[in-house]
Each structure stands twice: as structure tokens, then as C-alpha cells.
């Protein structure tokens, strides 16, 4: 990922990350690579499996408990043996109990300056909003199929609606009707649009955007509040779940765009 590569080059990595993706094995591979790079720029070359300043908690083997998090927090209070950095990875973080999630929030709110925490998950929306808001979310879109959706037209409709022009949606009902059989791909493109908006808005660079041709539309609505973008992404996930139980396509889209409009 370009954004992670740039942070390594500039030695500007943050202390809390959420790495998400449908292929968690690949996400974990990229997590290991990133951890190695962080140690490397701190002149630490010990292999991860021998590194006492690297911790992996695998929540795919059991539900993450509050005892697991308490152990992690206790270990964080010990300074790194290398004197510079400690890295903690919680794999399959979505498999966390409510108490564990609340305990984890404390480590996100008051991180030690040498600690880096990385959560891996299928979907960041499965984690507490308070945790998501305190971490940088990196989505690994691995081997995703390409679609024939006109992303420029879609971006224009989204930006116009967020700007207060709901008419644009109704003017393009035929466009959405033509995508009824590609509804999941459509929602993925909408989600990609708002995830890239977050990156553009908060990282201030377009070099890592999935679709740089849409920069005009990101600029147009860059003043939208982060909490509202989170609401939009959560709504998209809700609609996806609705489609799994045959929710009405047209009504679901109409409700989505009406709520977009209400944020303007």
C-alpha cells in the first residue's frame, strides 16, 4: 500500500492501525511486512518470531477475552528491549467480546509513545466506532474483480447529493436500474469512493487513491465531517446485509441517497 510505504519512507507511522480485507491471510502477510519495515527503520533486524518486542494475539483461534487485553496492556507498560518500538498485532479483531473491546479502547486512547497497535479484521465496521475513530484504517483490496460501472458518473451523483442536490439521483434512476444485477459491485464502488475521500481529506495527498481521476469530486465535498463519512460507510454495510435477505433494491438506494442528502 502506497500510504504505508510513504509513512515508512518519512518515518511518520502512527500508533494505531486497522488493516481490513476479505482475505485475512493476505492481510496478515502485509501486516508482517509493515512490522518488519517499522523495526528496520528503527535499526532493529531481529526476525519477528524471535523478537521480544513483537506480539501477535490470534483471535481466530478463540474469542478475544478481557484477560487477553489486560495482558497486552500490562506488556505495553514495559519499555521495549530495543529501546525504540514495540508492535502488537491482534489478528481477527472482530472476534472480540464487548468487555475486551472496551478494554482495548483504553490502550488506543492512552498509547505509550513506543507502542504500535495493529488490528486485522474482515471489516472495520465490525469494531467499535470509538476504536475506528482512533486508528488509521487501511483496506487491502486483494484480487477484486473489475466492473464496467461508470465511476465518474457515480462520483458526480454522490458528490451532488452530498452537496444538497438530491435531484441528481432522481435524474439518473435509469443508470441505477441498469446496475440492479451488479448491486454488490455498485455498493463496493460507493464504499471505495467514501474511503478514498477519507484518505484525501485527512492525509492530503492523492498518490494512494484507488481512482485518481475522481479527485475533482473529492475536492468538492472535502468539508464533510468525518463522523458523517463513517455514518455513510456504516449505512452501506447495512444495505449490503439487507441485500443478502433480498431487501428491495430501489427502495434501499432511495433511502441511502436521501440520507446522503440529509447530511448536506
mmCIF file of C-alpha atoms in Angstrom:
data_model
loop_
_atom_site.group_PDB
_atom_site.id
_atom_site.type_symbol
_atom_site.label_atom_id
_atom_site.label_comp_id
_atom_site.label_asym_id
_atom_site.label_seq_id
_atom_site.Cartn_x
_atom_site.Cartn_y
_atom_site.Cartn_z
ATOM 1 C CA UNK A 1 0.000 0.000 0.000
ATOM 2 C CA UNK A 2 1.351 3.391 -1.050
ATOM 3 C CA UNK A 3 0.211 5.173 2.108
ATOM 4 C CA UNK A 4 2.152 2.735 4.322
ATOM 5 C CA UNK A 5 5.192 2.894 2.063
ATOM 6 C CA UNK A 6 5.177 6.681 2.301
ATOM 7 C CA UNK A 7 4.896 6.585 6.095
ATOM 8 C CA UNK A 8 7.902 4.264 6.289
ATOM 9 C CA UNK A 9 9.919 6.485 3.951
ATOM 10 C CA UNK A 10 9.079 9.558 6.060
ATOM 11 C CA UNK A 11 9.301 7.729 9.389
ATOM 12 C CA UNK A 12 5.831 9.050 10.103
ATOM 13 C CA UNK A 13 3.902 5.901 11.003
ATOM 14 C CA UNK A 14 1.124 6.280 13.575
ATOM 15 C CA UNK A 15 0.450 4.306 16.748
ATOM 16 C CA UNK A 16 -2.856 2.648 15.877
ATOM 17 C CA UNK A 17 -3.964 0.916 12.678
ATOM 18 C CA UNK A 18 -6.821 -1.217 11.466
ATOM 19 C CA UNK A 19 -5.944 -3.408 8.488
ATOM 20 C CA UNK A 20 -9.039 -4.845 6.824
ATOM 21 C CA UNK A 21 -9.698 -7.153 3.903
ATOM 22 C CA UNK A 22 -11.692 -10.200 2.845
ATOM 23 C CA UNK A 23 -8.558 -12.364 2.630
ATOM 24 C CA UNK A 24 -7.202 -12.205 6.171
ATOM 25 C CA UNK A 25 -4.234 -14.427 5.376
ATOM 26 C CA UNK A 26 -3.056 -11.853 2.835
ATOM 27 C CA UNK A 27 -3.834 -9.020 5.254
ATOM 28 C CA UNK A 28 -1.692 -10.706 7.898
ATOM 29 C CA UNK A 29 1.148 -11.156 5.391
ATOM 30 C CA UNK A 30 1.081 -7.409 4.720
ATOM 31 C CA UNK A 31 0.937 -6.750 8.466
ATOM 32 C CA UNK A 32 4.138 -8.750 8.948
ATOM 33 C CA UNK A 33 5.832 -6.836 6.124
ATOM 34 C CA UNK A 34 4.827 -3.494 7.641
ATOM 35 C CA UNK A 35 6.004 -4.548 11.106
ATOM 36 C CA UNK A 36 9.379 -5.598 9.678
ATOM 37 C CA UNK A 37 9.744 -2.214 7.972
ATOM 38 C CA UNK A 38 8.969 -0.350 11.200
ATOM 39 C CA UNK A 39 11.620 -2.332 13.061
ATOM 40 C CA UNK A 40 14.043 -1.846 10.182
ATOM 41 C CA UNK A 41 13.845 1.964 10.198
ATOM 42 C CA UNK A 42 14.464 1.769 13.943
ATOM 43 C CA UNK A 43 17.591 -0.306 13.262
ATOM 44 C CA UNK A 44 16.072 -3.492 14.685
ATOM 45 C CA UNK A 45 16.754 -6.538 12.497
ATOM 46 C CA UNK A 46 15.642 -9.414 14.748
ATOM 47 C CA UNK A 47 13.231 -11.823 12.945
ATOM 48 C CA UNK A 48 9.658 -11.401 14.141
ATOM 49 C CA UNK A 49 9.454 -14.934 15.525
ATOM 50 C CA UNK A 50 12.482 -14.170 17.711
ATOM 51 C CA UNK A 51 11.640 -10.568 18.520
ATOM 52 C CA UNK A 52 10.530 -9.992 22.118
ATOM 53 C CA UNK A 53 9.156 -6.592 21.102
ATOM 54 C CA UNK A 54 6.655 -8.130 18.674
ATOM 55 C CA UNK A 55 3.403 -9.629 19.978
ATOM 56 C CA UNK A 56 0.720 -11.461 17.985
ATOM 57 C CA UNK A 57 -2.641 -12.312 19.540
ATOM 58 C CA UNK A 58 -4.624 -14.553 17.201
ATOM 59 C CA UNK A 59 -8.351 -14.166 17.836
ATOM 60 C CA UNK A 60 -9.192 -16.658 15.084
ATOM 61 C CA UNK A 61 -8.312 -19.493 17.453
ATOM 62 C CA UNK A 62 -10.545 -18.255 20.278
ATOM 63 C CA UNK A 63 -12.762 -15.288 21.129
ATOM 64 C CA UNK A 64 -10.604 -12.441 22.404
ATOM 65 C CA UNK A 65 -11.185 -12.020 26.136
ATOM 66 C CA UNK A 66 -10.664 -9.159 28.545
ATOM 67 C CA UNK A 67 -7.804 -11.200 30.087
ATOM 68 C CA UNK A 68 -6.017 -11.175 26.712
ATOM 69 C CA UNK A 69 -6.295 -7.385 26.524
ATOM 70 C CA UNK A 70 -5.200 -6.927 30.120
ATOM 71 C CA UNK A 71 -2.088 -8.970 29.337
ATOM 72 C CA UNK A 72 -1.446 -6.790 26.302
ATOM 73 C CA UNK A 73 -1.872 -3.559 28.280
ATOM 74 C CA UNK A 74 0.394 -4.853 31.053
ATOM 75 C CA UNK A 75 3.055 -5.747 28.498
ATOM 76 C CA UNK A 76 2.757 -2.301 26.898
ATOM 77 C CA UNK A 77 3.792 -0.720 30.173
ATOM 78 C CA UNK A 78 7.185 -2.427 29.854
ATOM 79 C CA UNK A 79 9.598 -0.491 27.719
ATOM 80 C CA UNK A 80 10.893 -2.238 24.571
ATOM 81 C CA UNK A 81 14.090 -4.222 24.848
ATOM 82 C CA UNK A 82 15.366 -2.460 21.725
ATOM 83 C CA UNK A 83 14.656 0.873 23.416
ATOM 84 C CA UNK A 84 12.619 2.234 20.492
ATOM 85 C CA UNK A 85 9.465 0.410 19.441
ATOM 86 C CA UNK A 86 7.088 -2.429 20.325
ATOM 87 C CA UNK A 87 4.473 -3.752 17.907
ATOM 88 C CA UNK A 88 1.253 -5.519 18.868
ATOM 89 C CA UNK A 89 -0.936 -7.304 16.325
ATOM 90 C CA UNK A 90 -4.443 -8.537 17.130
ATOM 91 C CA UNK A 91 -5.422 -10.821 14.272
ATOM 92 C CA UNK A 92 -9.159 -11.304 13.583
ATOM 93 C CA UNK A 93 -10.001 -8.444 15.932
ATOM 94 C CA UNK A 94 -13.686 -8.741 15.036
ATOM 95 C CA UNK A 95 -13.741 -11.864 17.247
ATOM 96 C CA UNK A 96 -13.619 -9.761 20.400
ATOM 97 C CA UNK A 97 -16.035 -9.706 23.287
ATOM 98 C CA UNK A 98 -17.617 -6.428 24.366
ATOM 99 C CA UNK A 99 -15.508 -6.257 27.539
ATOM 100 C CA UNK A 100 -12.343 -6.935 25.553
ATOM 101 C CA UNK A 101 -13.239 -4.214 23.057
ATOM 102 C CA UNK A 102 -13.827 -1.691 25.852
ATOM 103 C CA UNK A 103 -10.521 -2.622 27.479
ATOM 104 C CA UNK A 104 -8.746 -2.316 24.136
ATOM 105 C CA UNK A 105 -10.148 1.189 23.722
ATOM 106 C CA UNK A 106 -8.100 2.354 26.712
ATOM 107 C CA UNK A 107 -4.856 1.333 25.020
ATOM 108 C CA UNK A 108 -5.955 3.288 21.936
ATOM 109 C CA UNK A 109 -6.787 6.372 23.987
ATOM 110 C CA UNK A 110 -3.548 6.389 26.003
ATOM 111 C CA UNK A 111 -0.861 4.667 23.903
ATOM 112 C CA UNK A 112 2.743 4.647 25.052
ATOM 113 C CA UNK A 113 4.908 6.589 22.628
ATOM 114 C CA UNK A 114 6.865 3.466 21.656
ATOM 115 C CA UNK A 115 3.846 1.200 21.031
ATOM 116 C CA UNK A 116 2.257 0.461 17.644
ATOM 117 C CA UNK A 117 -1.051 -1.462 17.669
ATOM 118 C CA UNK A 118 -2.384 -3.132 14.518
ATOM 119 C CA UNK A 119 -5.818 -4.771 14.382
ATOM 120 C CA UNK A 120 -6.613 -7.036 11.449
ATOM 121 C CA UNK A 121 -10.258 -7.622 10.577
ATOM 122 C CA UNK A 122 -12.571 -8.669 7.794
ATOM 123 C CA UNK A 123 -14.405 -5.363 8.098
ATOM 124 C CA UNK A 124 -13.565 -2.364 10.289
ATOM 125 C CA UNK A 125 -17.269 -1.673 10.798
ATOM 126 C CA UNK A 126 -17.391 -4.807 12.955
ATOM 127 C CA UNK A 127 -15.307 -2.916 15.550
ATOM 128 C CA UNK A 128 -16.474 -0.201 17.944
ATOM 129 C CA UNK A 129 -16.795 3.251 16.288
ATOM 130 C CA UNK A 130 -14.690 4.685 19.136
ATOM 131 C CA UNK A 131 -11.849 2.334 18.173
ATOM 132 C CA UNK A 132 -12.182 3.085 14.445
ATOM 133 C CA UNK A 133 -12.040 6.820 15.093
ATOM 134 C CA UNK A 134 -8.699 6.466 16.897
ATOM 135 C CA UNK A 135 -6.976 4.343 14.268
ATOM 136 C CA UNK A 136 -5.895 4.729 10.676
ATOM 137 C CA UNK A 137 -7.906 2.298 8.570
ATOM 138 C CA UNK A 138 -6.099 0.617 5.694
ATOM 139 C CA UNK A 139 -8.169 -1.518 3.334
ATOM 140 C CA UNK A 140 -6.436 -4.231 1.332
ATOM 141 C CA UNK A 141 -8.474 -4.807 -1.829
ATOM 142 C CA UNK A 142 -6.836 -8.013 -2.960
ATOM 143 C CA UNK A 143 -7.722 -9.650 -6.268
ATOM 144 C CA UNK A 144 -11.032 -7.839 -6.552
ATOM 145 C CA UNK A 145 -12.833 -8.201 -9.886
ATOM 146 C CA UNK A 146 -13.109 -5.138 -12.121
ATOM 147 C CA UNK A 147 -16.560 -3.860 -13.112
ATOM 148 C CA UNK A 148 -17.947 -1.855 -16.004
ATOM 149 C CA UNK A 149 -19.590 0.706 -13.719
ATOM 150 C CA UNK A 150 -19.126 4.318 -14.837
ATOM 151 C CA UNK A 151 -17.323 5.509 -11.694
ATOM 152 C CA UNK A 152 -17.096 9.117 -12.891
ATOM 153 C CA UNK A 153 -20.856 9.342 -13.329
ATOM 154 C CA UNK A 154 -21.395 7.661 -9.975
ATOM 155 C CA UNK A 155 -18.955 10.044 -8.262
ATOM 156 C CA UNK A 156 -20.773 13.038 -9.730
ATOM 157 C CA UNK A 157 -24.132 11.791 -8.412
ATOM 158 C CA UNK A 158 -22.675 11.126 -4.963
ATOM 159 C CA UNK A 159 -20.938 14.499 -4.755
ATOM 160 C CA UNK A 160 -24.004 16.377 -5.987
ATOM 161 C CA UNK A 161 -26.232 14.634 -3.442
ATOM 162 C CA UNK A 162 -23.843 15.323 -0.556
ATOM 163 C CA UNK A 163 -23.739 18.959 -1.744
ATOM 164 C CA UNK A 164 -27.519 19.226 -1.379
ATOM 165 C CA UNK A 165 -28.716 18.309 -4.860
ATOM 166 C CA UNK A 166 -30.936 15.234 -4.471
ATOM 167 C CA UNK A 167 -32.417 15.849 -7.934
ATOM 168 C CA UNK A 168 -29.235 14.411 -9.461
ATOM 169 C CA UNK A 169 -30.108 10.996 -8.059
ATOM 170 C CA UNK A 170 -33.638 11.050 -9.471
ATOM 171 C CA UNK A 171 -32.356 12.284 -12.835
ATOM 172 C CA UNK A 172 -30.220 9.135 -13.048
ATOM 173 C CA UNK A 173 -32.663 6.424 -11.998
ATOM 174 C CA UNK A 174 -32.100 4.654 -15.323
ATOM 175 C CA UNK A 175 -28.391 4.471 -14.536
ATOM 176 C CA UNK A 176 -29.093 2.728 -11.234
ATOM 177 C CA UNK A 177 -31.788 0.499 -12.739
ATOM 178 C CA UNK A 178 -29.203 -0.776 -15.224
ATOM 179 C CA UNK A 179 -26.979 -1.866 -12.304
ATOM 180 C CA UNK A 180 -29.575 -3.917 -10.458
ATOM 181 C CA UNK A 181 -27.763 -7.150 -11.323
ATOM 182 C CA UNK A 182 -24.475 -5.596 -10.166
ATOM 183 C CA UNK A 183 -25.800 -4.197 -6.903
ATOM 184 C CA UNK A 184 -22.950 -5.542 -4.786
ATOM 185 C CA UNK A 185 -20.338 -4.129 -7.171
ATOM 186 C CA UNK A 186 -22.202 -0.813 -7.100
ATOM 187 C CA UNK A 187 -22.087 -0.676 -3.308
ATOM 188 C CA UNK A 188 -18.387 -1.568 -3.351
ATOM 189 C CA UNK A 189 -17.710 1.358 -5.711
ATOM 190 C CA UNK A 190 -19.710 3.714 -3.469
ATOM 191 C CA UNK A 191 -17.770 2.471 -0.438
ATOM 192 C CA UNK A 192 -14.464 2.915 -2.296
ATOM 193 C CA UNK A 193 -15.448 6.496 -3.115
ATOM 194 C CA UNK A 194 -16.004 7.457 0.520
ATOM 195 C CA UNK A 195 -12.974 5.548 1.792
ATOM 196 C CA UNK A 196 -10.806 7.450 -0.691
ATOM 197 C CA UNK A 197 -12.484 10.665 0.416
ATOM 198 C CA UNK A 198 -11.251 9.955 3.968
ATOM 199 C CA UNK A 199 -7.710 9.423 2.683
ATOM 200 C CA UNK A 200 -7.770 12.593 0.598
ATOM 201 C CA UNK A 201 -9.336 14.663 3.373
ATOM 202 C CA UNK A 202 -7.047 13.575 6.197
ATOM 203 C CA UNK A 203 -3.792 12.585 4.502
ATOM 204 C CA UNK A 204 -3.761 15.437 1.993
ATOM 205 C CA UNK A 205 -2.318 13.502 -0.933
ATOM 206 C CA UNK A 206 -3.785 11.739 -3.964
ATOM 207 C CA UNK A 207 -0.913 9.360 -4.714
ATOM 208 C CA UNK A 208 -2.561 6.431 -2.930
ATOM 209 C CA UNK A 209 -6.165 6.882 -4.120
ATOM 210 C CA UNK A 210 -7.780 3.928 -5.874
ATOM 211 C CA UNK A 211 -9.118 6.203 -8.627
ATOM 212 C CA UNK A 212 -7.176 9.453 -9.048
ATOM 213 C CA UNK A 213 -9.487 10.616 -11.845
ATOM 214 C CA UNK A 214 -12.143 11.363 -9.205
ATOM 215 C CA UNK A 215 -10.049 13.994 -7.406
ATOM 216 C CA UNK A 216 -12.405 16.773 -8.592
ATOM 217 C CA UNK A 217 -15.286 15.196 -6.677
ATOM 218 C CA UNK A 218 -13.257 14.641 -3.511
ATOM 219 C CA UNK A 219 -12.304 18.313 -3.517
ATOM 220 C CA UNK A 220 -15.929 19.303 -3.981
ATOM 221 C CA UNK A 221 -17.099 17.633 -0.757
ATOM 222 C CA UNK A 222 -13.894 17.573 1.304
ATOM 223 C CA UNK A 223 -15.551 19.632 4.061
ATOM 224 C CA UNK A 224 -17.912 16.832 5.035
ATOM 225 C CA UNK A 225 -17.295 15.805 8.658
ATOM 226 C CA UNK A 226 -15.509 12.549 9.408
ATOM 227 C CA UNK A 227 -18.371 11.322 11.613
ATOM 228 C CA UNK A 228 -20.751 11.730 8.676
ATOM 229 C CA UNK A 229 -18.480 9.730 6.359
ATOM 230 C CA UNK A 230 -18.474 6.979 8.987
ATOM 231 C CA UNK A 231 -22.278 7.063 9.037
ATOM 232 C CA UNK A 232 -22.320 6.684 5.257
ATOM 233 C CA UNK A 233 -19.951 3.707 5.266
ATOM 234 C CA UNK A 234 -21.927 2.050 8.067
ATOM 235 C CA UNK A 235 -25.119 2.551 6.059
ATOM 236 C CA UNK A 236 -23.519 0.923 3.009
ATOM 237 C CA UNK A 237 -22.643 -2.123 5.116
ATOM 238 C CA UNK A 238 -26.227 -2.231 6.404
ATOM 239 C CA UNK A 239 -27.579 -2.191 2.852
ATOM 240 C CA UNK A 240 -25.186 -4.996 1.853
ATOM 241 C CA UNK A 241 -26.586 -7.128 4.665
ATOM 242 C CA UNK A 242 -30.104 -6.225 3.555
ATOM 243 C CA UNK A 243 -29.409 -7.459 0.045
ATOM 244 C CA UNK A 244 -28.425 -10.830 1.497
ATOM 245 C CA UNK A 245 -32.037 -11.233 2.651
ATOM 246 C CA UNK A 246 -33.494 -9.833 -0.593
ATOM 247 C CA UNK A 247 -34.158 -6.257 0.500
ATOM 248 C CA UNK A 248 -35.783 -4.117 -2.199
ATOM 249 C CA UNK A 249 -33.019 -2.699 -4.419
ATOM 250 C CA UNK A 250 -34.768 0.518 -5.481
ATOM 251 C CA UNK A 251 -36.070 1.424 -2.016
ATOM 252 C CA UNK A 252 -32.687 0.682 -0.432
ATOM 253 C CA UNK A 253 -30.899 3.013 -2.865
ATOM 254 C CA UNK A 254 -33.512 5.718 -2.496
ATOM 255 C CA UNK A 255 -33.191 5.593 1.283
ATOM 256 C CA UNK A 256 -29.390 5.718 1.014
ATOM 257 C CA UNK A 257 -29.362 8.814 -1.203
ATOM 258 C CA UNK A 258 -31.989 10.535 0.912
ATOM 259 C CA UNK A 259 -29.757 10.060 3.958
ATOM 260 C CA UNK A 260 -26.778 11.368 1.968
ATOM 261 C CA UNK A 261 -28.831 14.439 1.141
ATOM 262 C CA UNK A 262 -29.797 14.906 4.810
ATOM 263 C CA UNK A 263 -26.086 15.303 5.686
ATOM 264 C CA UNK A 264 -25.740 18.345 3.418
#
